[in-house]
XYZ file of C-alpha atoms in Angstrom:
273
model
C -37.984 -19.529 -13.619
C -38.549 -17.965 -10.203
C -37.314 -21.116 -8.462
C -34.214 -21.181 -10.660
C -33.471 -17.563 -9.740
C -33.760 -18.342 -6.035
C -31.382 -21.284 -6.374
C -28.870 -19.081 -8.187
C -29.062 -16.433 -5.455
C -28.656 -19.119 -2.782
C -25.597 -20.568 -4.515
C -24.064 -17.103 -4.886
C -24.703 -16.397 -1.202
C -23.020 -19.667 -0.223
C -20.066 -18.909 -2.486
C -19.632 -15.385 -1.115
C -19.917 -16.708 2.439
C -17.294 -19.368 1.785
C -14.900 -16.776 0.338
C -15.483 -14.499 3.336
C -14.736 -17.342 5.757
C -11.608 -18.251 3.801
C -10.361 -14.652 4.003
C -11.280 -14.065 7.646
C -10.286 -17.402 9.132
C -6.494 -16.792 9.093
C -6.998 -13.368 10.690
C -9.174 -14.838 13.421
C -6.619 -17.577 14.070
C -3.894 -14.938 14.469
C -6.078 -12.946 16.862
C -6.797 -15.988 19.054
C -3.157 -17.099 18.956
C -1.989 -13.683 20.156
C -3.851 -14.122 23.473
C -2.836 -17.731 24.091
C -0.975 -18.485 27.301
C 1.303 -21.097 25.741
C 4.971 -20.373 25.115
C 4.629 -21.266 21.436
C 2.219 -20.159 18.738
C -0.558 -22.747 18.732
C -4.168 -22.921 17.638
C -6.439 -23.387 19.424
C -4.678 -21.387 22.166
C -4.112 -22.701 25.671
C -5.615 -20.313 28.217
C -5.830 -16.544 27.920
C -3.198 -13.871 28.506
C -2.164 -10.426 27.288
C 1.500 -10.906 28.156
C 2.505 -11.075 24.501
C 1.126 -7.587 23.901
C 3.023 -6.424 26.995
C 6.123 -8.085 25.551
C 5.920 -5.755 22.553
C 7.005 -2.850 24.744
C 10.226 -4.695 25.527
C 10.965 -5.382 21.863
C 12.278 -1.926 21.018
C 13.602 -3.156 17.694
C 10.002 -3.464 16.464
C 9.251 0.187 17.213
C 12.458 1.356 15.520
C 11.737 -0.859 12.532
C 8.152 0.427 12.395
C 9.446 4.002 12.228
C 11.840 3.011 9.447
C 8.978 1.391 7.525
C 6.831 4.505 7.876
C 9.625 6.815 6.739
C 10.581 4.629 3.778
C 6.978 4.023 2.679
C 5.896 7.656 3.030
C 8.976 8.917 1.207
C 8.638 6.397 -1.608
C 4.913 7.101 -2.075
C 5.428 10.874 -2.069
C 8.222 10.631 -4.638
C 6.225 8.201 -6.786
C 3.092 10.383 -6.595
C 4.926 13.463 -7.849
C 6.819 11.589 -10.551
C 3.937 9.368 -11.619
C 1.374 12.175 -11.776
C 3.611 14.410 -13.870
C 4.474 11.487 -16.153
C 0.787 10.617 -16.537
C -0.056 14.216 -17.460
C 2.725 14.310 -20.042
C 1.745 10.970 -21.601
C -2.058 11.323 -21.538
C -2.717 15.041 -21.993
C 0.278 15.911 -24.151
C 0.858 12.806 -26.294
C 4.111 12.712 -28.220
C 5.880 10.170 -30.438
C 7.004 7.261 -28.299
C 4.590 8.013 -25.429
C 3.279 4.443 -25.479
C 6.802 3.040 -25.292
C 7.604 5.366 -22.385
C 4.453 4.249 -20.571
C 5.458 0.602 -20.996
C 8.923 1.433 -19.642
C 7.472 3.091 -16.532
C 5.118 0.170 -15.916
C 7.805 -2.501 -16.419
C 8.820 -2.698 -12.697
C 5.362 -4.156 -11.999
C 6.216 -7.367 -13.875
C 9.902 -7.644 -12.994
C 11.040 -9.888 -10.100
C 11.545 -7.705 -7.028
C 14.657 -9.606 -6.014
C 16.190 -8.744 -9.404
C 15.386 -5.070 -8.903
C 16.858 -5.226 -5.413
C 20.148 -6.644 -6.700
C 20.265 -4.032 -9.471
C 19.684 -1.196 -6.999
C 22.279 -2.641 -4.630
C 24.923 -2.510 -7.374
C 23.859 0.983 -8.513
C 23.548 2.514 -5.038
C 26.860 0.986 -3.949
C 28.530 2.891 -6.775
C 26.663 6.033 -5.691
C 27.609 5.432 -2.005
C 23.996 5.593 -0.804
C 23.416 1.886 -0.156
C 22.570 0.788 3.363
C 20.340 3.690 4.407
C 16.691 4.629 4.071
C 17.389 7.137 1.302
C 18.421 4.405 -1.106
C 15.405 2.315 -0.116
C 13.076 5.270 -0.774
C 14.515 5.673 -4.269
C 14.257 1.958 -5.006
C 10.716 1.505 -3.675
C 9.526 4.643 -5.477
C 10.421 2.978 -8.772
C 8.699 -0.247 -7.720
C 5.367 1.467 -6.902
C 5.513 3.978 -9.754
C 3.437 1.685 -12.037
C 0.504 1.800 -9.570
C 0.522 5.599 -9.582
C 0.962 5.946 -13.318
C -1.726 3.400 -14.193
C -4.446 4.689 -11.850
C -3.763 8.406 -12.321
C -3.355 7.932 -16.070
C -6.728 6.168 -16.290
C -8.352 9.004 -14.353
C -6.760 11.577 -16.650
C -7.981 9.747 -19.745
C -11.574 9.992 -18.459
C -11.446 13.741 -17.721
C -13.304 15.978 -20.125
C -11.010 18.607 -21.676
C -13.666 21.335 -21.748
C -12.503 22.975 -18.512
C -8.847 22.982 -19.529
C -9.710 24.359 -22.947
C -11.832 27.115 -21.432
C -9.032 28.086 -19.048
C -6.524 28.126 -21.897
C -8.823 30.353 -23.958
C -8.929 32.780 -21.023
C -5.149 32.980 -20.980
C -4.229 30.576 -18.165
C -0.761 29.051 -18.382
C -0.337 25.252 -18.573
C 1.008 25.139 -14.997
C -1.936 27.171 -13.673
C -4.346 24.878 -15.516
C -2.637 21.876 -13.956
C -2.730 23.170 -10.376
C -6.211 24.749 -10.444
C -8.170 22.410 -12.737
C -6.430 19.099 -13.428
C -4.919 18.363 -10.024
C -8.152 18.873 -7.990
C -9.915 16.404 -10.303
C -7.258 13.779 -9.577
C -7.665 13.742 -5.779
C -9.507 10.422 -5.768
C -7.048 8.693 -8.118
C -4.010 10.029 -6.251
C -5.385 9.020 -2.850
C -6.334 5.557 -4.089
C -3.056 4.882 -5.864
C -1.050 6.351 -2.991
C -2.847 4.112 -0.481
C -2.173 0.999 -2.552
C 1.454 2.001 -3.002
C 1.875 2.679 0.733
C 0.548 -0.746 1.726
C 2.732 -2.401 -0.895
C 5.922 -0.621 0.166
C 5.254 -1.166 3.870
C 5.331 -4.944 3.321
C 8.238 -4.852 0.862
C 10.955 -7.327 1.844
C 13.168 -8.203 -1.113
C 14.600 -4.765 -1.890
C 14.728 -3.750 1.791
C 16.673 -6.884 2.738
C 19.343 -6.111 0.149
C 19.537 -2.330 0.491
C 19.480 -1.763 4.259
C 22.030 -2.062 7.022
C 21.090 -3.886 10.198
C 20.420 -0.644 12.080
C 17.983 0.486 9.369
C 15.887 -2.669 9.003
C 12.169 -2.265 8.374
C 9.422 -4.036 10.317
C 8.923 -7.064 8.010
C 12.637 -7.879 8.199
C 12.694 -7.560 11.985
C 9.718 -9.898 12.218
C 11.552 -12.525 10.188
C 14.660 -12.152 12.342
C 12.577 -12.523 15.501
C 10.916 -15.677 14.184
C 14.345 -17.229 13.578
C 15.052 -17.092 17.340
C 11.653 -17.347 19.010
C 8.313 -18.893 18.052
C 6.173 -17.338 20.783
C 2.873 -15.522 20.060
C 4.572 -12.104 20.087
C 4.594 -12.224 16.295
C 0.829 -12.841 16.354
C 0.405 -9.822 18.648
C 2.367 -7.647 16.215
C 0.201 -8.948 13.375
C -2.995 -8.041 15.231
C -1.700 -4.519 15.854
C -0.890 -4.163 12.145
C -4.323 -5.490 11.161
C -6.048 -2.985 13.445
C -3.860 -0.224 12.037
C -4.708 -1.231 8.468
C -8.427 -1.216 9.268
C -8.099 2.225 10.862
C -6.283 3.472 7.768
C -9.001 2.040 5.536
C -11.743 3.745 7.548
C -9.869 7.060 7.432
C -9.470 6.787 3.660
C -13.144 5.900 3.336
C -14.166 9.014 5.269
C -11.911 11.180 3.142
C -13.232 9.714 -0.105
C -16.828 10.179 1.016
C -16.104 13.884 1.471
C -15.168 14.210 -2.215
C -18.203 15.373 -4.255
C -19.519 12.716 -6.604
C -18.056 9.741 -4.724
C -20.699 9.349 -2.024
C -22.376 6.544 -3.924
C -19.240 4.398 -3.797
C -19.590 3.987 -0.049
C -23.318 4.165 0.524
C -25.580 7.144 0.826
C -25.172 9.531 3.721
C -27.874 10.062 6.260
C -29.406 13.489 6.084
C-alpha cells in the first residue's frame, strides 16, 4: 500500500512537471528568440543582441496602440463592473419573476462567436455614428466581458450571509446605504478577480476591435498582426516578452492586494510574522 502511494505521487509529480514544461516552453522560446542576432525569428537564436528591444523605441505605432488598448480595456472593465455588479445584486439579492432568464441573457455573450458580435456592433454603431473610435469599442467589449463580472460577483453574492444586511435594515438603513456600506465591501475580492480576468481578456481582444476601429485607433494586438505582415524579425518576440513581464507584474500586484484582504491570506500562503 505504501509503495503504491509512492508510485502514485511520483506519477503525479511527473505529470505536473510535464504540464509545467509544456506551458513554459513557448514562453522561454519567445524570450530566447527576442535576443537573437538573426534578422528573422528563429529558434535556437543565432548570437546575442538587444537591438530588437532598442527597435521598439522606433516603432511608435506600438506605443500608441498600447495606450489605445489600455484605454479601451480599462473603460470596458469599469463599465462592465458597474453594470455587472448592479445586475448581480438585483438578480441574486432581490429575485423577481424572470430573473433566471435575465441572467441567461446577460451571460449569452460568453458563448456567442466574437466575430458575430463584432459585426452586429459595427452595424449598430454605424447607425449611431460612433463606429471607428475607442468609445464604440469600450461599449462593445463591456458587453463581451459582462458575463465574467456577473458570474463571479453573482456567485460571491449568493454565498454572503444576509444577517448583516437584515440587521442594518432593522436599524433603518436604506437599501443604497446597505449596498455601499455592507454588501460592496464584501465583494472586493470578487470584483478584483473578475475585473482582472476581464481586463486581460479585453486587452487581447481582436475580432471586435478589428471591425470597430479606424486605422488611427488600432489596439496593440492588431498592430502586431500588421507588423508581422511586413516583417518577420524578432521585434515581435521582444514585444511579447515585455507583455509577459507586464502580466507577471500585474499578477504580483493583484496577489499583494488580495493578501491584504482579511480572510484571504490562506489563498496565497501564510504571512511571516
